[in-house]
PDB file of C-alpha atoms and ligand atoms in Angstrom:
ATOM      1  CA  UNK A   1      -4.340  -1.100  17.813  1.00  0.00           C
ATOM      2  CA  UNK A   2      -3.875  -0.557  13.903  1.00  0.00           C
ATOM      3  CA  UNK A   3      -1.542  -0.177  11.272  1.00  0.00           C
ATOM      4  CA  UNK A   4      -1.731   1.904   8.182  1.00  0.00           C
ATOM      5  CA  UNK A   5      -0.803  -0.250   5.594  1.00  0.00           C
ATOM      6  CA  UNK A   6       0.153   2.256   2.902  1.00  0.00           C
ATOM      7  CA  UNK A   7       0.224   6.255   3.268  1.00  0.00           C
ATOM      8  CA  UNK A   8       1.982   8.571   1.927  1.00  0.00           C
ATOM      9  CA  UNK A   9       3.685  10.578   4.955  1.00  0.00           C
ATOM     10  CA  UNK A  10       6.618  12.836   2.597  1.00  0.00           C
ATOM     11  CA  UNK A  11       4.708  15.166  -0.063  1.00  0.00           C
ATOM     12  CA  UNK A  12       4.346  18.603   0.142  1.00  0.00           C
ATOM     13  CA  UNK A  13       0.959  18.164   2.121  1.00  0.00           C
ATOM     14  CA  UNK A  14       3.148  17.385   5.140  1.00  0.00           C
ATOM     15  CA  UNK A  15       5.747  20.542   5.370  1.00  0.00           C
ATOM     16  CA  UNK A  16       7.287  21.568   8.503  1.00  0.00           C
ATOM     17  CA  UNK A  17       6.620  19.272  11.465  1.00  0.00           C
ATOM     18  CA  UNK A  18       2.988  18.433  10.140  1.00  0.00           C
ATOM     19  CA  UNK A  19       4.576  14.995  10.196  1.00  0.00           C
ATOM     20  CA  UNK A  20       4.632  14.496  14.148  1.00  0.00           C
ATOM     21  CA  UNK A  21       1.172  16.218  14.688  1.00  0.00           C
ATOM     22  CA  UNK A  22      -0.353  13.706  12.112  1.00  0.00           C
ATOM     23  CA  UNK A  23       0.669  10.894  13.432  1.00  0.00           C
ATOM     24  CA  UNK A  24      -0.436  11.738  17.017  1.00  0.00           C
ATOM     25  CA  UNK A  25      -3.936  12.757  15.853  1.00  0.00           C
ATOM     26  CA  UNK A  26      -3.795   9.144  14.425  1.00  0.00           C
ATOM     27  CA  UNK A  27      -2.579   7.350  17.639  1.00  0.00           C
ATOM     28  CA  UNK A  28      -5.135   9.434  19.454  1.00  0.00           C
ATOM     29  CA  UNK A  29      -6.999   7.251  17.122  1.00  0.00           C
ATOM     30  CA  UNK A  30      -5.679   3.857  18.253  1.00  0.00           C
ATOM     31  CA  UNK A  31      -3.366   3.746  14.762  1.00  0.00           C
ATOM     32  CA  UNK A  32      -0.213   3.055  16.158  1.00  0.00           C
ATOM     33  CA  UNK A  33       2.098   2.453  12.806  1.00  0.00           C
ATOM     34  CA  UNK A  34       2.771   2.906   9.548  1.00  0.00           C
ATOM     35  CA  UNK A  35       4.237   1.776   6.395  1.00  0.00           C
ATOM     36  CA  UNK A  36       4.974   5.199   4.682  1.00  0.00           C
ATOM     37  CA  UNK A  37       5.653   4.734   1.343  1.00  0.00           C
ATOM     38  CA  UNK A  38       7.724   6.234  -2.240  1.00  0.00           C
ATOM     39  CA  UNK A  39       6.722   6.935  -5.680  1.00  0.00           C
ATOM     40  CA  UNK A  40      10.381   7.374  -6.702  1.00  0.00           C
ATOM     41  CA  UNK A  41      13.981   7.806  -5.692  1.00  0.00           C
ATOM     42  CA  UNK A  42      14.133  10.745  -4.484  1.00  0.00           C
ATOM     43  CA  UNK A  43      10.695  10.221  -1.990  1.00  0.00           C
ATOM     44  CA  UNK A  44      12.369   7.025  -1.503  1.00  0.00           C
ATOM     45  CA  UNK A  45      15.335   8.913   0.086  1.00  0.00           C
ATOM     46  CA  UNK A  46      12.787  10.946   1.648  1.00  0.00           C
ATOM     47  CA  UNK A  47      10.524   8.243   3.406  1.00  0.00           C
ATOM     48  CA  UNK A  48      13.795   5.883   4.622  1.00  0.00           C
ATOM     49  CA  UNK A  49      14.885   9.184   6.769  1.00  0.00           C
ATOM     50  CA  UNK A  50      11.307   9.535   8.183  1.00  0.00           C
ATOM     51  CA  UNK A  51      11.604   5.838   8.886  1.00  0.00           C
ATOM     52  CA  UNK A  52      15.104   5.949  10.578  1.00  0.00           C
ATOM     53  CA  UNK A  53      13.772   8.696  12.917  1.00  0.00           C
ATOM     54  CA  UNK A  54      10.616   6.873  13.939  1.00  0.00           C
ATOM     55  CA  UNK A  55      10.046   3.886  15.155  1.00  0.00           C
ATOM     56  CA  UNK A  56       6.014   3.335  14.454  1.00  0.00           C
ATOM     57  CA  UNK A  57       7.052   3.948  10.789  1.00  0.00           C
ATOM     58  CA  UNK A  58       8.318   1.576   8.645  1.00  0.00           C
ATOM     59  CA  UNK A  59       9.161   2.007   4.687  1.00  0.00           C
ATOM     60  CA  UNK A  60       7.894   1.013   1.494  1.00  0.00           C
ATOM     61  CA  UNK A  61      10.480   1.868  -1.101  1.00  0.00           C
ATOM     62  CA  UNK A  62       9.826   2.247  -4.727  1.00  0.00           C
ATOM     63  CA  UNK A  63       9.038   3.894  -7.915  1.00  0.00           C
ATOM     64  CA  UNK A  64       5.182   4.086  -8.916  1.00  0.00           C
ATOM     65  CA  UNK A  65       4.070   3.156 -12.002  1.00  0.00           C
ATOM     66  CA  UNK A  66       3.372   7.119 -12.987  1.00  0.00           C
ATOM     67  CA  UNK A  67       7.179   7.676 -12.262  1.00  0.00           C
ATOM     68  CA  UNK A  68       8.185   5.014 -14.459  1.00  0.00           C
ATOM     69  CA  UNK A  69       9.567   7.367 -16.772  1.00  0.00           C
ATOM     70  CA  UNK A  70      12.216   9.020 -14.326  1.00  0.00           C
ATOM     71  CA  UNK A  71      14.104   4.850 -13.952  1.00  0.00           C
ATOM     72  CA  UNK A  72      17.200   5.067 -15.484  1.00  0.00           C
ATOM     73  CA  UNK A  73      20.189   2.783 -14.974  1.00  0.00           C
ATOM     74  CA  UNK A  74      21.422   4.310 -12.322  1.00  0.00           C
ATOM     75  CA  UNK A  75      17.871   3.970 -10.206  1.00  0.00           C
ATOM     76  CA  UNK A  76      17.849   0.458  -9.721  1.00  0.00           C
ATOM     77  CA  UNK A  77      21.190   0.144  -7.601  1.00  0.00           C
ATOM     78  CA  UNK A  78      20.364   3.178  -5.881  1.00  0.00           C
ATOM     79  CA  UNK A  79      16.796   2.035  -4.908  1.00  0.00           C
ATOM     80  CA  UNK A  80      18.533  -1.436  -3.994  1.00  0.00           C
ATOM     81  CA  UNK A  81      20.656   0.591  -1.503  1.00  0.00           C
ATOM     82  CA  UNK A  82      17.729   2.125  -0.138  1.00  0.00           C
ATOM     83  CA  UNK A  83      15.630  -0.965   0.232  1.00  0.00           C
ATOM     84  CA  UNK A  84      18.409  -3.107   1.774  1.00  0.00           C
ATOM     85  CA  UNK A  85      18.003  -0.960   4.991  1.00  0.00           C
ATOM     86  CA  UNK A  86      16.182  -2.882   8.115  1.00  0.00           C
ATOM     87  CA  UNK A  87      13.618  -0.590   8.036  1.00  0.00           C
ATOM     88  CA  UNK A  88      12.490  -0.516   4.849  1.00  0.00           C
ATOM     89  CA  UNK A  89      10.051  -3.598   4.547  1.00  0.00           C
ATOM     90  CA  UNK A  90       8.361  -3.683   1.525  1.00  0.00           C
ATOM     91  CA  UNK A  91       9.704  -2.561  -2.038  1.00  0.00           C
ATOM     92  CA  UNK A  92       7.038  -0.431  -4.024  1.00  0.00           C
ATOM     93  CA  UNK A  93       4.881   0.941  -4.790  1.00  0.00           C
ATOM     94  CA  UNK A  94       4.842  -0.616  -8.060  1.00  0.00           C
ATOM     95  CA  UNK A  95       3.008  -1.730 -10.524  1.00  0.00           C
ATOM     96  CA  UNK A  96       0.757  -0.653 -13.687  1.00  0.00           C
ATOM     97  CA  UNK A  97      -1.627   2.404 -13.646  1.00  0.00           C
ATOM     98  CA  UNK A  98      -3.463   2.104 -17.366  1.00  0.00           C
ATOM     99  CA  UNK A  99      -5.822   4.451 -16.130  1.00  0.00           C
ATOM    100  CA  UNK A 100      -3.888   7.839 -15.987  1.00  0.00           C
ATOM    101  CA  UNK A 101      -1.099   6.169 -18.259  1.00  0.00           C
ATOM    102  CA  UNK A 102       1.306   8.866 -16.642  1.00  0.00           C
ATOM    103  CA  UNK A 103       3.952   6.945 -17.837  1.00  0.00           C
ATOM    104  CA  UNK A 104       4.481   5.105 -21.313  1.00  0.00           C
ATOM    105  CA  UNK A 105       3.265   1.364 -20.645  1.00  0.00           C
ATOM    106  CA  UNK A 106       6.065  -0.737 -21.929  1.00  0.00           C
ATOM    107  CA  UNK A 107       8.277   1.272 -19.062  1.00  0.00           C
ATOM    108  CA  UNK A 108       5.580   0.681 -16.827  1.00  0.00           C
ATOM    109  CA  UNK A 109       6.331  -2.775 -17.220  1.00  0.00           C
ATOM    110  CA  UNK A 110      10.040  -2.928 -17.405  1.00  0.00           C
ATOM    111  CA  UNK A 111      10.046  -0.991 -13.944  1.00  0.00           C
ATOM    112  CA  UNK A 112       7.488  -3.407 -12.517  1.00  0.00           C
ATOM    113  CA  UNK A 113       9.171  -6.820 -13.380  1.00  0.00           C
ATOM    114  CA  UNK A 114      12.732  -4.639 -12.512  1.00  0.00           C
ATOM    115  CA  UNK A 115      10.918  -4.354  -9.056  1.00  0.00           C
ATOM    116  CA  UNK A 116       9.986  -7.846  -8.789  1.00  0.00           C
ATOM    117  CA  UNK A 117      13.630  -8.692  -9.621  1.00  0.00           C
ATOM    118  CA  UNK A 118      14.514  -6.532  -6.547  1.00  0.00           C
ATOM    119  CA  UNK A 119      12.218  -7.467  -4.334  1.00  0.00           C
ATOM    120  CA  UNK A 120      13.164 -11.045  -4.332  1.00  0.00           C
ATOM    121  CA  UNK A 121      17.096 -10.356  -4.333  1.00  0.00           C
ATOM    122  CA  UNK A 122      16.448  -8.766  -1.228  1.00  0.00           C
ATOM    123  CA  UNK A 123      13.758 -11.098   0.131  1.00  0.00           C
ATOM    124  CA  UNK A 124      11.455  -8.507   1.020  1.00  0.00           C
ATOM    125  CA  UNK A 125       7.535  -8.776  -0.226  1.00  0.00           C
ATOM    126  CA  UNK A 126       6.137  -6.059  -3.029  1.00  0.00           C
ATOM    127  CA  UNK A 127       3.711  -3.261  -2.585  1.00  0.00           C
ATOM    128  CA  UNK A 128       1.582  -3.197  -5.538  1.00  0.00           C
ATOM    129  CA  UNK A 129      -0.529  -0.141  -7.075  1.00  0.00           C
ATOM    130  CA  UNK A 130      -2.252  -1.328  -9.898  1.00  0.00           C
ATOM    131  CA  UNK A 131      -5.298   0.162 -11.915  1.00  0.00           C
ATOM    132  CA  UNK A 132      -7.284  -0.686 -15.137  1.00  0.00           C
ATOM    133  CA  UNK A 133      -4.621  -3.395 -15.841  1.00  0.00           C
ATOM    134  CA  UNK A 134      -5.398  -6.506 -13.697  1.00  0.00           C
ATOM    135  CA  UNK A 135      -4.505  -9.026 -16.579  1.00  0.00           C
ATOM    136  CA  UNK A 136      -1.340  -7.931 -16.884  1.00  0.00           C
ATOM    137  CA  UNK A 137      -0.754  -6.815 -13.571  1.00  0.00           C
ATOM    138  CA  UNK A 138      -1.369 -10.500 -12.323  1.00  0.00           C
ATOM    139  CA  UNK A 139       0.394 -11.942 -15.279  1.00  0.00           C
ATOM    140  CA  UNK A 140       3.790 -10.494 -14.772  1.00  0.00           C
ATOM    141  CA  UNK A 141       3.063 -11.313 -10.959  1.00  0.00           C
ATOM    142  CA  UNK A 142       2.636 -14.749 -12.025  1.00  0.00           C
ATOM    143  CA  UNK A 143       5.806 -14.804 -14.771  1.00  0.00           C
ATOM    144  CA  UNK A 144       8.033 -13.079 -12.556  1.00  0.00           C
ATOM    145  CA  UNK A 145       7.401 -15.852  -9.267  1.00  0.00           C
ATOM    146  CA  UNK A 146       6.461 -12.840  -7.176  1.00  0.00           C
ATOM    147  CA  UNK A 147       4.919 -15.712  -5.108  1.00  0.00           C
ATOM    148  CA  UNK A 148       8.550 -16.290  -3.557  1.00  0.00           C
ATOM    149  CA  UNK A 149       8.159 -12.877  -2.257  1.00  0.00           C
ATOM    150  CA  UNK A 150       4.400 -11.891  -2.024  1.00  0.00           C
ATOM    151  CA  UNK A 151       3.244  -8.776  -1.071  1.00  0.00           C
ATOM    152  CA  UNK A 152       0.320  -6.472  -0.659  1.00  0.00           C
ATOM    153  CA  UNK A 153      -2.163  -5.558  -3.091  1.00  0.00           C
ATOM    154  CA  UNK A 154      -2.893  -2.286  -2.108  1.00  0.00           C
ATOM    155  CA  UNK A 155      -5.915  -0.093  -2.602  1.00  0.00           C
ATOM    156  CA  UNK A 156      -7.743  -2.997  -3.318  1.00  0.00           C
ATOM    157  CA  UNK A 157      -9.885  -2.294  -5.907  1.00  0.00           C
ATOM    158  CA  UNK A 158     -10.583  -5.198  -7.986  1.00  0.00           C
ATOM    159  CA  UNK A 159     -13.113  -7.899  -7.811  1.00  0.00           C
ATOM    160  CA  UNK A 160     -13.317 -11.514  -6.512  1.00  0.00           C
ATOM    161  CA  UNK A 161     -11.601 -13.119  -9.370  1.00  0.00           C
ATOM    162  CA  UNK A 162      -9.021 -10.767  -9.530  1.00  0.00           C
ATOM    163  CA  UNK A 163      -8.862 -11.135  -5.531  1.00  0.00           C
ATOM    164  CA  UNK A 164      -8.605 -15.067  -5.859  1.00  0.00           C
ATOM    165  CA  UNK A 165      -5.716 -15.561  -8.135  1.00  0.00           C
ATOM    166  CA  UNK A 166      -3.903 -12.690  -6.094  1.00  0.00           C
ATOM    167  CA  UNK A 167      -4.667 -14.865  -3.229  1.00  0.00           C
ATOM    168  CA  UNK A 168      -2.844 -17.754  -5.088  1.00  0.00           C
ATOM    169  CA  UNK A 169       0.209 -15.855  -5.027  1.00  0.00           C
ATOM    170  CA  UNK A 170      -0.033 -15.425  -1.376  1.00  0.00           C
ATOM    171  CA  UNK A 171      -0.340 -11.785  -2.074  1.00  0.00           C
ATOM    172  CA  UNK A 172      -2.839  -9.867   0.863  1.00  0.00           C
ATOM    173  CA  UNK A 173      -5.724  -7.592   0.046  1.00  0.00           C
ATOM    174  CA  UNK A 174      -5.162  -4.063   1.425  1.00  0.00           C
ATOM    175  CA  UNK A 175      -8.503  -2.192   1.740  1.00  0.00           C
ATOM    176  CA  UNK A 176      -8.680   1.872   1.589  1.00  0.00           C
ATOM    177  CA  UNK A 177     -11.655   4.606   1.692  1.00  0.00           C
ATOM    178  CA  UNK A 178     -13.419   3.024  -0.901  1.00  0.00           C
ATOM    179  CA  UNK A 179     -14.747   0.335   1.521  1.00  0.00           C
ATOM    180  CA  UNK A 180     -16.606   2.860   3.041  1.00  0.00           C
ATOM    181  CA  UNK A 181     -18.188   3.867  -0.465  1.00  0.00           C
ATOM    182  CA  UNK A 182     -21.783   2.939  -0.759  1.00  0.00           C
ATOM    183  CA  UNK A 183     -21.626   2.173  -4.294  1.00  0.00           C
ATOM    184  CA  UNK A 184     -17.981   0.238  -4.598  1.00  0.00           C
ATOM    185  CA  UNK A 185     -20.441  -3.100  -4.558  1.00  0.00           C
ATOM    186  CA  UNK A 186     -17.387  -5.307  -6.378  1.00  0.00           C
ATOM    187  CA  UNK A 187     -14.579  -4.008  -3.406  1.00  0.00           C
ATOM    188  CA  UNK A 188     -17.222  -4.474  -0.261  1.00  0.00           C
ATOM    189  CA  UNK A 189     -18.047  -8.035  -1.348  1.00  0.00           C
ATOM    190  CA  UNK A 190     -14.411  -9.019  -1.478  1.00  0.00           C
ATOM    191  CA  UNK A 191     -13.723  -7.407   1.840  1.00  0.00           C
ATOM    192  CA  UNK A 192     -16.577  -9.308   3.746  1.00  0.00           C
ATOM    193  CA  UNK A 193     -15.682 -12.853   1.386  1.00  0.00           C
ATOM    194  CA  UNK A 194     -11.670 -12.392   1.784  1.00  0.00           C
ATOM    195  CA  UNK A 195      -9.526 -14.938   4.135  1.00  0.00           C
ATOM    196  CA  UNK A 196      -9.604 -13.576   7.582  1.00  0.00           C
ATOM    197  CA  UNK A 197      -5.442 -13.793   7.346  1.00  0.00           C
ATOM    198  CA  UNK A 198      -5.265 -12.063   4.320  1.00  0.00           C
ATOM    199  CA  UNK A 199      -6.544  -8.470   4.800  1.00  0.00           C
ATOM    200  CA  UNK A 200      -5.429  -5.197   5.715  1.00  0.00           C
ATOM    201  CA  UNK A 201      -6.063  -1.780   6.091  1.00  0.00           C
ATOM    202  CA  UNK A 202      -4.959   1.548   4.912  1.00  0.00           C
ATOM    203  CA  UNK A 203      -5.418   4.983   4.330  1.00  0.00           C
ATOM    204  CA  UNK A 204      -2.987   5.727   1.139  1.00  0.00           C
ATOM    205  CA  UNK A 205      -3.368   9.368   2.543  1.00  0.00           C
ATOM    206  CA  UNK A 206      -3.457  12.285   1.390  1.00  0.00           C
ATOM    207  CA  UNK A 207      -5.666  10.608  -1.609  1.00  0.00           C
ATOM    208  CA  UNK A 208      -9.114   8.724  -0.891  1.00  0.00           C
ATOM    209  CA  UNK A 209     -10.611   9.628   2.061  1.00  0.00           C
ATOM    210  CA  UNK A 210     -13.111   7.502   3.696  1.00  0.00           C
ATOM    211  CA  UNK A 211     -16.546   8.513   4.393  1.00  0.00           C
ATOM    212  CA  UNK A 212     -17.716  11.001   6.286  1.00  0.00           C
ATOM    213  CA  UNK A 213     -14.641  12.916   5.101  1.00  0.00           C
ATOM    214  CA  UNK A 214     -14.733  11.594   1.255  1.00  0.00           C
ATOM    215  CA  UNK A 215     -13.170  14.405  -0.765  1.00  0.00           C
ATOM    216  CA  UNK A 216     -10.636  15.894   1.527  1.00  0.00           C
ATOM    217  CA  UNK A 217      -7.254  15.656   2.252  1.00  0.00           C
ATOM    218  CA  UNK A 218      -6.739  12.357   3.867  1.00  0.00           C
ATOM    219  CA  UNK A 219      -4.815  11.148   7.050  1.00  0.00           C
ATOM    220  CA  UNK A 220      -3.754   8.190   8.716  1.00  0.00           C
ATOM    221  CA  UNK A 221      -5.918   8.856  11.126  1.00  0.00           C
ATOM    222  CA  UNK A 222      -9.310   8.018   9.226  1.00  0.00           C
ATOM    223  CA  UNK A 223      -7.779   3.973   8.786  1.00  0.00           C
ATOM    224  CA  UNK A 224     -10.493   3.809  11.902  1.00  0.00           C
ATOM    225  CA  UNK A 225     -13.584   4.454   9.197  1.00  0.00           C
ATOM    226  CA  UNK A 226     -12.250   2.098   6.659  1.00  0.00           C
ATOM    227  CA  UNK A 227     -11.499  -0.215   9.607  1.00  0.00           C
ATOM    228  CA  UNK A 228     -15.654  -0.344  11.273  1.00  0.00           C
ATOM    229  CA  UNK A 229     -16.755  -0.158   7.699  1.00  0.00           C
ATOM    230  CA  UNK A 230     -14.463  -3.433   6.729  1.00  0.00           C
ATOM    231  CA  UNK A 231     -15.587  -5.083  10.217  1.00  0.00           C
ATOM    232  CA  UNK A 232     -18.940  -4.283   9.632  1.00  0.00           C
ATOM    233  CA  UNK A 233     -19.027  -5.955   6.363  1.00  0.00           C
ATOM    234  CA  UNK A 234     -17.538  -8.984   7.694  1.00  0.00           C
ATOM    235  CA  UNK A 235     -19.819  -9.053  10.569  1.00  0.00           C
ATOM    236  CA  UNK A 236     -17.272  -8.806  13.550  1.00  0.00           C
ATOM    237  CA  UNK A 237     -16.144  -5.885  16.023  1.00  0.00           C
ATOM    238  CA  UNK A 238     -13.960  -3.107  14.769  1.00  0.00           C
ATOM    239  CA  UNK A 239     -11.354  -4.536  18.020  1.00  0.00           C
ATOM    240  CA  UNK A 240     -10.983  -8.005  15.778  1.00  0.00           C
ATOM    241  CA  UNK A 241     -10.187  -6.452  12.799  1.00  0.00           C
ATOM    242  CA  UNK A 242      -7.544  -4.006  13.953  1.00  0.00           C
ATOM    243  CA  UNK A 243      -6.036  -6.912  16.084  1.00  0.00           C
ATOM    244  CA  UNK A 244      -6.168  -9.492  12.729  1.00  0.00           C
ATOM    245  CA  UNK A 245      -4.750  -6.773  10.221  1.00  0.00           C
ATOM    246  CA  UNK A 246      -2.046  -5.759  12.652  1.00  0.00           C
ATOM    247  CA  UNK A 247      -1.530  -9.648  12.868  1.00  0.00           C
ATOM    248  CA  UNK A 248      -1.088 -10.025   9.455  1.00  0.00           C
ATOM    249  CA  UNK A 249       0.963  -7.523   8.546  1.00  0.00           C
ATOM    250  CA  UNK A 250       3.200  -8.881  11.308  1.00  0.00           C
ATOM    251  CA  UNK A 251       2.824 -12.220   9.380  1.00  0.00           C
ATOM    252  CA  UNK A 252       3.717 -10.686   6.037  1.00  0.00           C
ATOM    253  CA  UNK A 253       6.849  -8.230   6.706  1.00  0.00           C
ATOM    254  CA  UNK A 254       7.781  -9.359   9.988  1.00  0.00           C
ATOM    255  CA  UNK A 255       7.360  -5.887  12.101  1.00  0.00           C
ATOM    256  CA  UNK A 256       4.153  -4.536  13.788  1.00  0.00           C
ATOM    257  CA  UNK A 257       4.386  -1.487  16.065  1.00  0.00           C
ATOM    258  CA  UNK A 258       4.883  -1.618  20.115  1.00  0.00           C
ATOM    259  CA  UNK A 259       2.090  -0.568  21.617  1.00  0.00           C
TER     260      UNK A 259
HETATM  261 ZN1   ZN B 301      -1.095   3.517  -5.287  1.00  0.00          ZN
HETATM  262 ZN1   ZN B 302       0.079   5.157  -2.561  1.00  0.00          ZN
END
């Protein structure tokens, strides 16, 4: 059994009951839940409903760091509204993207420690998207005692020393496609040198799909290639790895799907 520990099950890829025949191509599969997450309010809204209606999916609620711009003052009690609900067990995805700067970075920021903030009112741990800012992604992790909360790193796409001090936040290395990629050299040694308890797996579909489908659209049901591809690395069956992530997100949000 596995869990997809981040996709994105509410954007206009999914119209019209495409929802429902996703997810059973994905427990056909052996993927048997879900943490479906927002990029702002209004997908927050969006994803909770999904969530309500069923049961193998659970929420991640947040703005991203491309939607910074969109956080007013009336978006934080909203969100914290949103997130207080029982299924919604992670807040995010949030963070800093400094590659596609989509957003102006000193909002970027504000949102992400305003997330932190929220996160640890509520007492639920962070999903974090971060990209070509690990210094200050991990230093306003670090100011803002987002150890009290921890969280997922997700996408992981970092290297070991990034990977360590995460670790030292209790924070848990979510692995995507790009384990699969030949060439990520940096990600694949992290997933085979990670602790065993610390790693999960995820799809963040409809973006980054593993091999053999690299390229197009992608679906919760290809967490199985990033799965053998992660197992392989560490040298163990692909039946161990499903059973440890699923274990570990257990550990970290306190939910894992009935079988
Ligand atoms: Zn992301
Ligand atoms: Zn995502």
């Amino acid at each position: 059994m596995l869990v997809d520990a981040h996709c994105h099950l509410t954007g206009s890829h999914l119209a019209d009951g495409q929802v429902e025949r996703t997810l059973d191509r994905a427990r056909a599969e052996g993927v048997a839940g879900f943490i479906a997450v927002g990029t702002d309010l209004e997908d927050s809204r969006a994803v909770l409903d999904l969530a309500r209606r069923i049961p193998s999916v659970r929420a991640s609620l947040g703005v991203h760091p491309h939607e910074a711009k969109t956080w007013s003052q009336d978006t934080e009690p909203a969100l914290a509204a949103l997130a207080a609900d029982p299924a919604v067990r992670f807040v995010g995805e949030t963070g800093l993207d400094w590659h596609y700067d989509l957003s102006p970075r000193d909002e970027q920021e504000a949102v992400f420690r305003a997330q932190i903030r929220l996160a640890k009112a509520l007492g639920k741990p962070l999903m974090i998207h971060t990209r070509s800012a690990p210094e200050a992604t991990l230093g306003i992790l670090e100011e803002e005692g987002a150890d009290a909360v921890r969280g997922v790193i997700h996408c992981f796409s970092e290297n070991r020393a990034f990977a360590a001090r995460a670790l030292d936040l209790g924070f848990y290395l979510s692995f995507s496609g790009i384990a699969t990629f030949r060439k990520a050299e940096a990600v694949r040694d992290v997933a085979a040198w990670a602790p065993a308890d610390r790693i999960l797996v995820e799809t963040d579909a409809p973006f980054l799909a593993p091999v053999p489908y690299r390229g197009k659209s992608n679906e919760p049901a290809y967490v199985r290639f990033t799965a053998e591809a992660v197992a392989a690395l560490r040298g163990i069956s692909t039946q161990k790895l499903a059973d440890l992530t699923t274990r570990n997100l257990e550990a970290l949000c306190g939910w894992a799907p009935s079988s």
